[in-house]
């Protein structure tokens, strides 16, 4: 293997480690917050404030951090994020007054996660190309999705402090490992991209609006779904439906990356929204049928895998210029953060909404989310799609010729 290819593999592996660390840190933060907020002494308003601090700090630091990161070398930005996360881990190990922890923990967790989003995803996008970003993103998140359940199981066996200590060791080891690579100088753009430019870019807005609609609908429907399934069919059935959806999502994540690198992002997204809308409509009309929930969980799992790979890993890297991707990813994570807060805010009110009306309305808005996508340009180059179509045409022609020759004999 050539030195250039080995260097590429090293940078790709480095981007995978950074993504892995980001998602593991996200999970550890919520494990810490769940442990802090569990118990009868913490009222709903205190839980809501804690989650609001987390999501707000993550969103603000993501936006502001992307502005700061434009001005420094990428290797330096990685070291800053790792250092910030390790400091947050260290503080998580200490116990303070309950009111202080309900402010300090989410503030630190949100700050380090928000700062890490533009750093890790822009690094991944810079070391992938538009023709393989889907595949590499799907492989990355598939591997991450395998470790998250392991972390959940580990939290039942080990204390959160041990998990934090192990994660600090992991970060420290990799920060040393990263120093084996030469620093990559930042390409300074004469005119840096402003958020006003991004938010007026039609290519960005068409995908961003659809992503916002999905995150908002998913945030409102998730607590309602769990409450309805528990009260109607019981907790074991709820757990099985969520387990089935998770399994389907994991394999959907692995497959969709290869599909979008062959057929394009836009077409797969439209199929995902339409199928998810049908699934919501089916569950809304036949809410008391167990079969309808099996159908819903399978289709929802497939669609969720589509959306994660495309909206989280792929599309913002496709439409942003190299070495100036931080702001695109910072803006792209906002719907997820806003949806997380909406989900927490709506939890006490889910029982007041009929499941049939809610899912039917969600189905309607999911179909509406397709409209912006019809105007969105395809980000996969036209020549790649045409090359694939030509290859398929040649293969079909060969099969027809072989069949004709056999018939002629």
mmCIF file of C-alpha atoms in Angstrom:
data_model
loop_
_atom_site.group_PDB
_atom_site.id
_atom_site.type_symbol
_atom_site.label_atom_id
_atom_site.label_comp_id
_atom_site.label_asym_id
_atom_site.label_seq_id
_atom_site.Cartn_x
_atom_site.Cartn_y
_atom_site.Cartn_z
ATOM 1 C CA UNK A 1 0.000 0.000 0.000
ATOM 2 C CA UNK A 2 1.217 3.486 -0.844
ATOM 3 C CA UNK A 3 2.166 6.028 1.791
ATOM 4 C CA UNK A 4 -0.665 8.297 0.642
ATOM 5 C CA UNK A 5 -3.247 5.551 1.116
ATOM 6 C CA UNK A 6 -1.891 4.668 4.563
ATOM 7 C CA UNK A 7 -2.104 8.323 5.564
ATOM 8 C CA UNK A 8 -5.709 8.420 4.327
ATOM 9 C CA UNK A 9 -6.573 5.335 6.400
ATOM 10 C CA UNK A 10 -4.936 6.931 9.435
ATOM 11 C CA UNK A 11 -6.953 10.136 9.075
ATOM 12 C CA UNK A 12 -10.173 8.164 8.492
ATOM 13 C CA UNK A 13 -9.519 6.048 11.581
ATOM 14 C CA UNK A 14 -8.846 9.229 13.535
ATOM 15 C CA UNK A 15 -12.190 10.685 12.437
ATOM 16 C CA UNK A 16 -13.911 7.448 13.504
ATOM 17 C CA UNK A 17 -12.336 7.661 16.966
ATOM 18 C CA UNK A 18 -13.489 11.274 17.338
ATOM 19 C CA UNK A 19 -17.059 10.398 16.328
ATOM 20 C CA UNK A 20 -17.027 7.416 18.666
ATOM 21 C CA UNK A 21 -15.835 9.607 21.550
ATOM 22 C CA UNK A 22 -18.514 12.233 20.829
ATOM 23 C CA UNK A 23 -21.419 9.780 20.895
ATOM 24 C CA UNK A 24 -20.068 7.917 23.915
ATOM 25 C CA UNK A 25 -19.736 11.226 25.739
ATOM 26 C CA UNK A 26 -23.340 12.080 24.818
ATOM 27 C CA UNK A 27 -24.515 8.781 26.314
ATOM 28 C CA UNK A 28 -22.373 9.135 29.442
ATOM 29 C CA UNK A 29 -23.700 12.637 30.056
ATOM 30 C CA UNK A 30 -27.293 11.423 30.017
ATOM 31 C CA UNK A 31 -26.413 8.488 32.256
ATOM 32 C CA UNK A 32 -24.986 11.006 34.724
ATOM 33 C CA UNK A 33 -28.016 13.290 34.447
ATOM 34 C CA UNK A 34 -30.451 10.373 34.788
ATOM 35 C CA UNK A 35 -28.675 9.267 37.954
ATOM 36 C CA UNK A 36 -28.836 12.836 39.252
ATOM 37 C CA UNK A 37 -32.525 13.347 38.428
ATOM 38 C CA UNK A 38 -33.836 9.936 39.508
ATOM 39 C CA UNK A 39 -35.801 9.900 42.729
ATOM 40 C CA UNK A 40 -38.936 11.379 44.176
ATOM 41 C CA UNK A 41 -37.219 14.460 45.608
ATOM 42 C CA UNK A 42 -36.661 16.015 42.172
ATOM 43 C CA UNK A 43 -39.797 17.631 40.777
ATOM 44 C CA UNK A 44 -40.671 17.958 37.093
ATOM 45 C CA UNK A 45 -39.773 21.657 36.842
ATOM 46 C CA UNK A 46 -36.251 20.954 38.138
ATOM 47 C CA UNK A 47 -35.795 18.172 35.580
ATOM 48 C CA UNK A 48 -37.040 20.462 32.816
ATOM 49 C CA UNK A 49 -34.623 23.238 33.817
ATOM 50 C CA UNK A 50 -31.720 20.757 33.889
ATOM 51 C CA UNK A 51 -32.485 19.495 30.382
ATOM 52 C CA UNK A 52 -33.069 23.048 29.142
ATOM 53 C CA UNK A 53 -29.595 24.039 30.367
ATOM 54 C CA UNK A 54 -28.067 21.052 28.577
ATOM 55 C CA UNK A 55 -29.757 21.580 25.214
ATOM 56 C CA UNK A 56 -29.390 25.371 25.269
ATOM 57 C CA UNK A 57 -25.679 25.265 26.175
ATOM 58 C CA UNK A 58 -25.039 22.588 23.526
ATOM 59 C CA UNK A 59 -26.756 24.671 20.831
ATOM 60 C CA UNK A 60 -25.064 27.947 21.765
ATOM 61 C CA UNK A 61 -21.580 26.405 22.062
ATOM 62 C CA UNK A 62 -22.039 24.606 18.764
ATOM 63 C CA UNK A 63 -22.841 27.866 16.955
ATOM 64 C CA UNK A 64 -20.259 30.029 18.727
ATOM 65 C CA UNK A 65 -17.614 27.308 18.709
ATOM 66 C CA UNK A 66 -17.879 26.976 14.934
ATOM 67 C CA UNK A 67 -17.035 30.684 14.589
ATOM 68 C CA UNK A 68 -13.981 30.314 16.807
ATOM 69 C CA UNK A 69 -12.838 27.071 15.142
ATOM 70 C CA UNK A 70 -12.568 28.767 11.750
ATOM 71 C CA UNK A 71 -9.579 30.731 13.001
ATOM 72 C CA UNK A 72 -7.404 27.939 14.371
ATOM 73 C CA UNK A 73 -5.745 24.770 13.117
ATOM 74 C CA UNK A 74 -7.848 21.643 13.147
ATOM 75 C CA UNK A 75 -5.396 19.717 15.277
ATOM 76 C CA UNK A 76 -5.528 22.469 17.894
ATOM 77 C CA UNK A 77 -9.348 22.436 17.867
ATOM 78 C CA UNK A 78 -9.297 18.669 18.471
ATOM 79 C CA UNK A 79 -6.970 19.088 21.457
ATOM 80 C CA UNK A 80 -9.203 21.845 22.856
ATOM 81 C CA UNK A 81 -12.281 19.632 22.629
ATOM 82 C CA UNK A 82 -10.571 16.614 24.187
ATOM 83 C CA UNK A 83 -9.260 18.795 27.020
ATOM 84 C CA UNK A 84 -12.699 20.327 27.608
ATOM 85 C CA UNK A 85 -14.326 16.889 27.704
ATOM 86 C CA UNK A 86 -11.712 15.493 30.093
ATOM 87 C CA UNK A 87 -12.216 18.458 32.442
ATOM 88 C CA UNK A 88 -15.981 17.865 32.321
ATOM 89 C CA UNK A 89 -15.409 14.161 33.120
ATOM 90 C CA UNK A 90 -13.213 15.110 36.062
ATOM 91 C CA UNK A 91 -15.830 17.469 37.498
ATOM 92 C CA UNK A 92 -18.524 14.817 36.981
ATOM 93 C CA UNK A 93 -16.591 12.645 39.438
ATOM 94 C CA UNK A 94 -17.193 15.075 42.296
ATOM 95 C CA UNK A 95 -20.386 15.557 44.275
ATOM 96 C CA UNK A 96 -21.748 19.007 45.087
ATOM 97 C CA UNK A 97 -24.976 20.453 46.395
ATOM 98 C CA UNK A 98 -27.983 19.127 44.457
ATOM 99 C CA UNK A 99 -28.948 22.527 43.027
ATOM 100 C CA UNK A 100 -25.375 23.171 41.903
ATOM 101 C CA UNK A 101 -25.091 19.782 40.199
ATOM 102 C CA UNK A 102 -28.396 20.275 38.347
ATOM 103 C CA UNK A 103 -26.861 23.378 36.776
ATOM 104 C CA UNK A 104 -23.170 22.502 36.538
ATOM 105 C CA UNK A 105 -23.445 18.987 35.101
ATOM 106 C CA UNK A 106 -25.765 19.821 32.166
ATOM 107 C CA UNK A 107 -23.818 23.024 31.490
ATOM 108 C CA UNK A 108 -20.517 21.170 31.207
ATOM 109 C CA UNK A 109 -22.013 18.232 29.309
ATOM 110 C CA UNK A 110 -23.825 20.476 26.843
ATOM 111 C CA UNK A 111 -20.806 22.719 26.368
ATOM 112 C CA UNK A 112 -18.422 19.888 25.539
ATOM 113 C CA UNK A 113 -20.941 18.116 23.287
ATOM 114 C CA UNK A 114 -21.856 21.327 21.445
ATOM 115 C CA UNK A 115 -18.205 22.173 20.911
ATOM 116 C CA UNK A 116 -17.464 18.636 19.726
ATOM 117 C CA UNK A 117 -20.140 18.486 17.013
ATOM 118 C CA UNK A 118 -18.578 20.910 14.486
ATOM 119 C CA UNK A 119 -15.063 19.614 15.252
ATOM 120 C CA UNK A 120 -15.687 15.885 14.850
ATOM 121 C CA UNK A 121 -18.157 15.970 11.955
ATOM 122 C CA UNK A 122 -16.231 18.541 9.910
ATOM 123 C CA UNK A 123 -13.068 16.457 10.372
ATOM 124 C CA UNK A 124 -14.957 13.382 9.160
ATOM 125 C CA UNK A 125 -16.370 15.262 6.156
ATOM 126 C CA UNK A 126 -12.974 16.714 5.218
ATOM 127 C CA UNK A 127 -11.455 13.220 5.066
ATOM 128 C CA UNK A 128 -14.235 11.656 3.016
ATOM 129 C CA UNK A 129 -15.531 12.464 -0.457
ATOM 130 C CA UNK A 130 -19.031 12.955 -1.774
ATOM 131 C CA UNK A 131 -18.917 9.544 -3.484
ATOM 132 C CA UNK A 132 -18.115 7.546 -0.331
ATOM 133 C CA UNK A 133 -19.313 9.734 2.555
ATOM 134 C CA UNK A 134 -22.581 7.821 2.880
ATOM 135 C CA UNK A 135 -20.903 4.411 3.118
ATOM 136 C CA UNK A 136 -18.224 5.557 5.543
ATOM 137 C CA UNK A 137 -20.776 7.404 7.673
ATOM 138 C CA UNK A 138 -23.066 4.387 7.858
ATOM 139 C CA UNK A 139 -20.181 2.111 8.887
ATOM 140 C CA UNK A 140 -19.103 4.608 11.542
ATOM 141 C CA UNK A 141 -22.547 4.908 13.116
ATOM 142 C CA UNK A 142 -23.225 1.177 12.845
ATOM 143 C CA UNK A 143 -20.104 0.510 14.920
ATOM 144 C CA UNK A 144 -21.138 3.228 17.358
ATOM 145 C CA UNK A 145 -24.657 1.792 17.644
ATOM 146 C CA UNK A 146 -23.156 -1.561 18.663
ATOM 147 C CA UNK A 147 -21.263 -0.003 21.566
ATOM 148 C CA UNK A 148 -24.101 2.088 23.009
ATOM 149 C CA UNK A 149 -26.080 -0.935 24.330
ATOM 150 C CA UNK A 150 -22.838 -2.264 25.818
ATOM 151 C CA UNK A 151 -22.416 1.042 27.635
ATOM 152 C CA UNK A 152 -25.983 0.808 28.946
ATOM 153 C CA UNK A 153 -25.346 -2.709 30.252
ATOM 154 C CA UNK A 154 -22.050 -1.561 31.773
ATOM 155 C CA UNK A 155 -23.898 1.196 33.639
ATOM 156 C CA UNK A 156 -25.949 -1.523 35.392
ATOM 157 C CA UNK A 157 -22.791 -3.326 36.515
ATOM 158 C CA UNK A 158 -20.276 -0.528 37.072
ATOM 159 C CA UNK A 159 -20.721 2.791 38.809
ATOM 160 C CA UNK A 160 -20.880 5.947 36.707
ATOM 161 C CA UNK A 161 -17.594 7.101 38.259
ATOM 162 C CA UNK A 162 -15.774 4.017 36.951
ATOM 163 C CA UNK A 163 -17.238 4.591 33.486
ATOM 164 C CA UNK A 164 -16.119 8.228 33.597
ATOM 165 C CA UNK A 165 -12.603 7.195 34.655
ATOM 166 C CA UNK A 166 -12.372 4.633 31.833
ATOM 167 C CA UNK A 167 -13.572 7.229 29.330
ATOM 168 C CA UNK A 168 -10.944 9.704 30.559
ATOM 169 C CA UNK A 169 -8.263 7.057 30.022
ATOM 170 C CA UNK A 170 -9.623 6.433 26.517
ATOM 171 C CA UNK A 171 -9.474 10.157 25.688
ATOM 172 C CA UNK A 172 -5.995 10.524 27.147
ATOM 173 C CA UNK A 173 -4.639 7.544 25.235
ATOM 174 C CA UNK A 174 -6.061 8.795 21.936
ATOM 175 C CA UNK A 175 -4.821 12.340 22.466
ATOM 176 C CA UNK A 176 -1.322 10.847 22.672
ATOM 177 C CA UNK A 177 -2.034 8.635 19.651
ATOM 178 C CA UNK A 178 -3.147 11.652 17.582
ATOM 179 C CA UNK A 179 0.232 13.309 18.055
ATOM 180 C CA UNK A 180 1.811 10.722 15.776
ATOM 181 C CA UNK A 181 0.150 12.521 12.883
ATOM 182 C CA UNK A 182 1.519 15.772 11.623
ATOM 183 C CA UNK A 183 -0.544 18.861 12.275
ATOM 184 C CA UNK A 184 -2.752 19.794 9.401
ATOM 185 C CA UNK A 185 -2.556 23.498 8.646
ATOM 186 C CA UNK A 186 -5.831 25.302 8.426
ATOM 187 C CA UNK A 187 -6.673 26.666 4.995
ATOM 188 C CA UNK A 188 -7.662 30.243 5.697
ATOM 189 C CA UNK A 189 -10.480 31.506 3.507
ATOM 190 C CA UNK A 190 -10.363 35.148 2.492
ATOM 191 C CA UNK A 191 -14.128 35.366 2.990
ATOM 192 C CA UNK A 192 -15.395 33.150 5.782
ATOM 193 C CA UNK A 193 -18.889 31.750 5.430
ATOM 194 C CA UNK A 194 -21.407 33.524 7.626
ATOM 195 C CA UNK A 195 -24.513 32.001 9.176
ATOM 196 C CA UNK A 196 -26.605 34.486 7.203
ATOM 197 C CA UNK A 197 -25.187 32.968 4.013
ATOM 198 C CA UNK A 198 -25.989 29.436 5.167
ATOM 199 C CA UNK A 199 -29.552 30.288 6.213
ATOM 200 C CA UNK A 200 -30.259 31.947 2.853
ATOM 201 C CA UNK A 201 -28.771 29.089 0.847
ATOM 202 C CA UNK A 202 -31.724 27.304 -0.781
ATOM 203 C CA UNK A 203 -29.771 24.072 -1.062
ATOM 204 C CA UNK A 204 -29.279 24.076 2.711
ATOM 205 C CA UNK A 205 -32.793 25.277 3.563
ATOM 206 C CA UNK A 206 -34.651 22.619 1.580
ATOM 207 C CA UNK A 207 -32.945 19.819 3.480
ATOM 208 C CA UNK A 208 -32.903 21.718 6.771
ATOM 209 C CA UNK A 209 -36.688 22.323 6.774
ATOM 210 C CA UNK A 210 -37.415 18.631 6.223
ATOM 211 C CA UNK A 211 -34.944 17.709 8.982
ATOM 212 C CA UNK A 212 -36.634 20.193 11.359
ATOM 213 C CA UNK A 213 -40.059 18.719 10.661
ATOM 214 C CA UNK A 214 -38.870 15.180 11.340
ATOM 215 C CA UNK A 215 -37.119 16.123 14.607
ATOM 216 C CA UNK A 216 -40.160 18.059 15.833
ATOM 217 C CA UNK A 217 -42.611 15.256 15.005
ATOM 218 C CA UNK A 218 -40.352 12.573 16.474
ATOM 219 C CA UNK A 219 -39.917 14.601 19.675
ATOM 220 C CA UNK A 220 -43.682 14.925 20.178
ATOM 221 C CA UNK A 221 -44.555 11.361 19.197
ATOM 222 C CA UNK A 222 -41.887 9.482 21.187
ATOM 223 C CA UNK A 223 -43.305 10.106 24.722
ATOM 224 C CA UNK A 224 -46.874 9.663 23.464
ATOM 225 C CA UNK A 225 -45.959 6.334 21.845
ATOM 226 C CA UNK A 226 -44.342 4.966 25.001
ATOM 227 C CA UNK A 227 -47.215 6.075 27.220
ATOM 228 C CA UNK A 228 -49.860 4.544 24.926
ATOM 229 C CA UNK A 229 -48.057 1.215 24.526
ATOM 230 C CA UNK A 230 -47.492 0.855 28.272
ATOM 231 C CA UNK A 231 -51.106 1.655 29.176
ATOM 232 C CA UNK A 232 -52.625 -0.431 26.365
ATOM 233 C CA UNK A 233 -50.348 -3.449 25.912
ATOM 234 C CA UNK A 234 -48.034 -3.271 28.937
ATOM 235 C CA UNK A 235 -44.360 -2.509 29.475
ATOM 236 C CA UNK A 236 -43.024 -5.818 28.021
ATOM 237 C CA UNK A 237 -44.692 -5.119 24.676
ATOM 238 C CA UNK A 238 -43.385 -1.536 24.711
ATOM 239 C CA UNK A 239 -39.885 -2.841 25.350
ATOM 240 C CA UNK A 240 -40.186 -5.386 22.536
ATOM 241 C CA UNK A 241 -41.415 -2.763 20.031
ATOM 242 C CA UNK A 242 -38.543 -0.435 20.919
ATOM 243 C CA UNK A 243 -36.079 -3.331 20.747
ATOM 244 C CA UNK A 244 -37.381 -4.357 17.307
ATOM 245 C CA UNK A 245 -37.143 -0.775 16.060
ATOM 246 C CA UNK A 246 -33.588 -0.472 17.385
ATOM 247 C CA UNK A 247 -32.468 -3.683 15.665
ATOM 248 C CA UNK A 248 -34.035 -2.635 12.361
ATOM 249 C CA UNK A 249 -32.467 0.840 12.676
ATOM 250 C CA UNK A 250 -29.005 -0.651 13.211
ATOM 251 C CA UNK A 251 -29.118 -2.705 10.032
ATOM 252 C CA UNK A 252 -30.833 0.110 8.131
ATOM 253 C CA UNK A 253 -27.908 2.363 9.067
ATOM 254 C CA UNK A 254 -25.469 -0.134 7.578
ATOM 255 C CA UNK A 255 -27.383 -0.495 4.297
ATOM 256 C CA UNK A 256 -28.484 3.069 3.605
ATOM 257 C CA UNK A 257 -24.952 4.432 3.220
ATOM 258 C CA UNK A 258 -24.356 2.165 0.229
ATOM 259 C CA UNK A 259 -27.758 3.085 -1.261
ATOM 260 C CA UNK A 260 -27.251 6.843 -1.091
ATOM 261 C CA UNK A 261 -23.784 6.556 -2.641
ATOM 262 C CA UNK A 262 -25.375 4.714 -5.581
ATOM 263 C CA UNK A 263 -28.805 6.283 -6.034
ATOM 264 C CA UNK A 264 -28.403 9.690 -4.388
ATOM 265 C CA UNK A 265 -29.508 11.276 -1.130
ATOM 266 C CA UNK A 266 -32.688 12.997 -2.280
ATOM 267 C CA UNK A 267 -34.516 9.950 -3.624
ATOM 268 C CA UNK A 268 -33.797 7.840 -0.532
ATOM 269 C CA UNK A 269 -34.942 10.666 1.759
ATOM 270 C CA UNK A 270 -38.236 11.036 -0.095
ATOM 271 C CA UNK A 271 -38.878 7.277 0.164
ATOM 272 C CA UNK A 272 -38.041 7.474 3.867
ATOM 273 C CA UNK A 273 -40.499 10.286 4.602
ATOM 274 C CA UNK A 274 -43.305 8.729 2.560
ATOM 275 C CA UNK A 275 -42.877 5.294 4.165
ATOM 276 C CA UNK A 276 -42.723 6.814 7.654
ATOM 277 C CA UNK A 277 -45.878 8.787 6.930
ATOM 278 C CA UNK A 278 -47.641 5.557 5.877
ATOM 279 C CA UNK A 279 -46.410 3.859 9.062
ATOM 280 C CA UNK A 280 -47.791 6.665 11.250
ATOM 281 C CA UNK A 281 -51.108 6.568 9.405
ATOM 282 C CA UNK A 282 -51.351 2.792 9.862
ATOM 283 C CA UNK A 283 -50.573 3.005 13.578
ATOM 284 C CA UNK A 284 -53.036 5.863 14.015
ATOM 285 C CA UNK A 285 -55.951 4.098 12.311
ATOM 286 C CA UNK A 286 -55.279 0.637 13.802
ATOM 287 C CA UNK A 287 -53.887 1.793 17.140
ATOM 288 C CA UNK A 288 -55.247 -1.221 19.052
ATOM 289 C CA UNK A 289 -53.896 -3.818 16.630
ATOM 290 C CA UNK A 290 -50.611 -5.443 17.643
ATOM 291 C CA UNK A 291 -49.794 -6.148 13.987
ATOM 292 C CA UNK A 292 -49.939 -2.437 13.131
ATOM 293 C CA UNK A 293 -47.285 -1.706 15.775
ATOM 294 C CA UNK A 294 -45.017 -4.400 14.352
ATOM 295 C CA UNK A 295 -45.375 -2.767 10.937
ATOM 296 C CA UNK A 296 -44.788 0.669 12.447
ATOM 297 C CA UNK A 297 -41.640 -0.347 14.336
ATOM 298 C CA UNK A 298 -40.080 -1.970 11.245
ATOM 299 C CA UNK A 299 -40.812 0.937 8.893
ATOM 300 C CA UNK A 300 -39.897 3.542 11.518
ATOM 301 C CA UNK A 301 -36.622 1.726 12.193
ATOM 302 C CA UNK A 302 -35.733 1.711 8.493
ATOM 303 C CA UNK A 303 -36.629 5.393 8.061
ATOM 304 C CA UNK A 304 -34.750 6.407 11.208
ATOM 305 C CA UNK A 305 -31.616 4.727 9.878
ATOM 306 C CA UNK A 306 -32.029 6.659 6.624
ATOM 307 C CA UNK A 307 -32.389 9.987 8.404
ATOM 308 C CA UNK A 308 -29.476 9.462 10.810
ATOM 309 C CA UNK A 309 -26.955 8.661 8.087
ATOM 310 C CA UNK A 310 -28.127 11.344 5.656
ATOM 311 C CA UNK A 311 -28.963 14.257 7.963
ATOM 312 C CA UNK A 312 -26.316 13.658 10.629
ATOM 313 C CA UNK A 313 -23.314 12.413 8.644
ATOM 314 C CA UNK A 314 -23.748 13.119 4.966
ATOM 315 C CA UNK A 315 -25.802 16.016 3.656
ATOM 316 C CA UNK A 316 -24.137 18.929 5.488
ATOM 317 C CA UNK A 317 -20.734 17.684 4.359
ATOM 318 C CA UNK A 318 -21.989 17.432 0.765
ATOM 319 C CA UNK A 319 -23.241 21.015 0.529
ATOM 320 C CA UNK A 320 -20.427 22.711 2.460
ATOM 321 C CA UNK A 321 -16.992 23.646 1.085
ATOM 322 C CA UNK A 322 -13.944 21.811 2.378
ATOM 323 C CA UNK A 323 -12.229 23.376 5.401
ATOM 324 C CA UNK A 324 -15.327 25.484 6.106
ATOM 325 C CA UNK A 325 -17.847 22.884 7.227
ATOM 326 C CA UNK A 326 -18.088 23.657 10.957
ATOM 327 C CA UNK A 327 -20.973 26.121 10.707
ATOM 328 C CA UNK A 328 -23.027 23.794 8.514
ATOM 329 C CA UNK A 329 -22.800 20.989 11.064
ATOM 330 C CA UNK A 330 -23.383 23.426 13.935
ATOM 331 C CA UNK A 331 -26.608 24.592 12.317
ATOM 332 C CA UNK A 332 -27.560 21.054 11.329
ATOM 333 C CA UNK A 333 -27.481 19.779 14.938
ATOM 334 C CA UNK A 334 -29.939 22.439 16.190
ATOM 335 C CA UNK A 335 -33.153 20.559 15.205
ATOM 336 C CA UNK A 336 -31.964 17.513 17.162
ATOM 337 C CA UNK A 337 -31.241 19.632 20.260
ATOM 338 C CA UNK A 338 -34.519 21.524 19.971
ATOM 339 C CA UNK A 339 -36.394 18.235 19.515
ATOM 340 C CA UNK A 340 -34.799 16.804 22.647
ATOM 341 C CA UNK A 341 -36.047 19.729 24.727
ATOM 342 C CA UNK A 342 -39.532 19.587 23.162
ATOM 343 C CA UNK A 343 -39.718 15.898 24.064
ATOM 344 C CA UNK A 344 -38.931 16.663 27.716
ATOM 345 C CA UNK A 345 -41.379 19.577 27.723
ATOM 346 C CA UNK A 346 -44.273 17.530 26.326
ATOM 347 C CA UNK A 347 -43.968 14.492 28.617
ATOM 348 C CA UNK A 348 -46.577 15.528 31.242
ATOM 349 C CA UNK A 349 -49.137 16.319 28.546
ATOM 350 C CA UNK A 350 -48.986 13.202 26.369
ATOM 351 C CA UNK A 351 -51.948 11.478 28.022
ATOM 352 C CA UNK A 352 -54.257 14.313 26.949
ATOM 353 C CA UNK A 353 -53.708 13.622 23.230
ATOM 354 C CA UNK A 354 -55.561 10.743 21.503
ATOM 355 C CA UNK A 355 -53.121 8.422 19.772
ATOM 356 C CA UNK A 356 -55.168 8.255 16.569
ATOM 357 C CA UNK A 357 -55.371 12.027 16.177
ATOM 358 C CA UNK A 358 -51.722 12.523 17.036
ATOM 359 C CA UNK A 359 -50.369 9.926 14.626
ATOM 360 C CA UNK A 360 -52.701 11.004 11.823
ATOM 361 C CA UNK A 361 -51.514 14.596 12.223
ATOM 362 C CA UNK A 362 -47.886 13.427 12.315
ATOM 363 C CA UNK A 363 -48.477 11.470 9.115
ATOM 364 C CA UNK A 364 -49.816 14.618 7.432
ATOM 365 C CA UNK A 365 -46.754 16.678 8.373
ATOM 366 C CA UNK A 366 -44.381 13.908 7.312
ATOM 367 C CA UNK A 367 -45.945 13.998 3.865
ATOM 368 C CA UNK A 368 -45.561 17.795 3.883
ATOM 369 C CA UNK A 369 -41.853 17.364 4.677
ATOM 370 C CA UNK A 370 -41.452 15.805 1.230
ATOM 371 C CA UNK A 371 -42.344 19.104 -0.485
ATOM 372 C CA UNK A 372 -39.057 20.929 0.299
ATOM 373 C CA UNK A 373 -37.142 17.831 -0.806
ATOM 374 C CA UNK A 374 -38.752 17.913 -4.244
ATOM 375 C CA UNK A 375 -37.114 21.314 -4.793
ATOM 376 C CA UNK A 376 -33.791 20.313 -3.229
ATOM 377 C CA UNK A 377 -30.903 19.558 -5.601
ATOM 378 C CA UNK A 378 -29.269 16.145 -5.516
ATOM 379 C CA UNK A 379 -25.883 16.412 -3.810
ATOM 380 C CA UNK A 380 -24.442 13.229 -5.309
ATOM 381 C CA UNK A 381 -22.745 14.248 -8.596
ATOM 382 C CA UNK A 382 -24.792 13.549 -11.700
ATOM 383 C CA UNK A 383 -21.874 11.745 -13.364
ATOM 384 C CA UNK A 384 -21.774 9.204 -10.511
ATOM 385 C CA UNK A 385 -25.476 8.407 -10.938
ATOM 386 C CA UNK A 386 -25.129 8.208 -14.726
ATOM 387 C CA UNK A 387 -22.090 5.913 -14.398
ATOM 388 C CA UNK A 388 -24.088 3.560 -12.178
ATOM 389 C CA UNK A 389 -27.055 3.610 -14.577
ATOM 390 C CA UNK A 390 -24.762 2.919 -17.525
ATOM 391 C CA UNK A 391 -23.141 0.007 -15.690
ATOM 392 C CA UNK A 392 -26.574 -1.472 -14.916
ATOM 393 C CA UNK A 393 -27.607 -1.009 -18.547
ATOM 394 C CA UNK A 394 -24.471 -2.796 -19.803
ATOM 395 C CA UNK A 395 -25.038 -5.675 -17.392
ATOM 396 C CA UNK A 396 -28.642 -6.053 -18.575
ATOM 397 C CA UNK A 397 -27.498 -5.936 -22.194
ATOM 398 C CA UNK A 398 -24.947 -8.684 -21.511
ATOM 399 C CA UNK A 399 -27.629 -10.886 -19.943
ATOM 400 C CA UNK A 400 -29.974 -10.347 -22.907
ATOM 401 C CA UNK A 401 -27.167 -11.160 -25.346
ATOM 402 C CA UNK A 402 -26.246 -14.348 -23.471
ATOM 403 C CA UNK A 403 -29.889 -15.387 -23.388
ATOM 404 C CA UNK A 404 -30.232 -14.678 -27.118
ATOM 405 C CA UNK A 405 -27.092 -16.657 -27.955
ATOM 406 C CA UNK A 406 -28.333 -19.651 -25.932
ATOM 407 C CA UNK A 407 -31.718 -19.469 -27.664
ATOM 408 C CA UNK A 408 -30.005 -19.256 -31.064
ATOM 409 C CA UNK A 409 -27.970 -22.406 -30.324
#
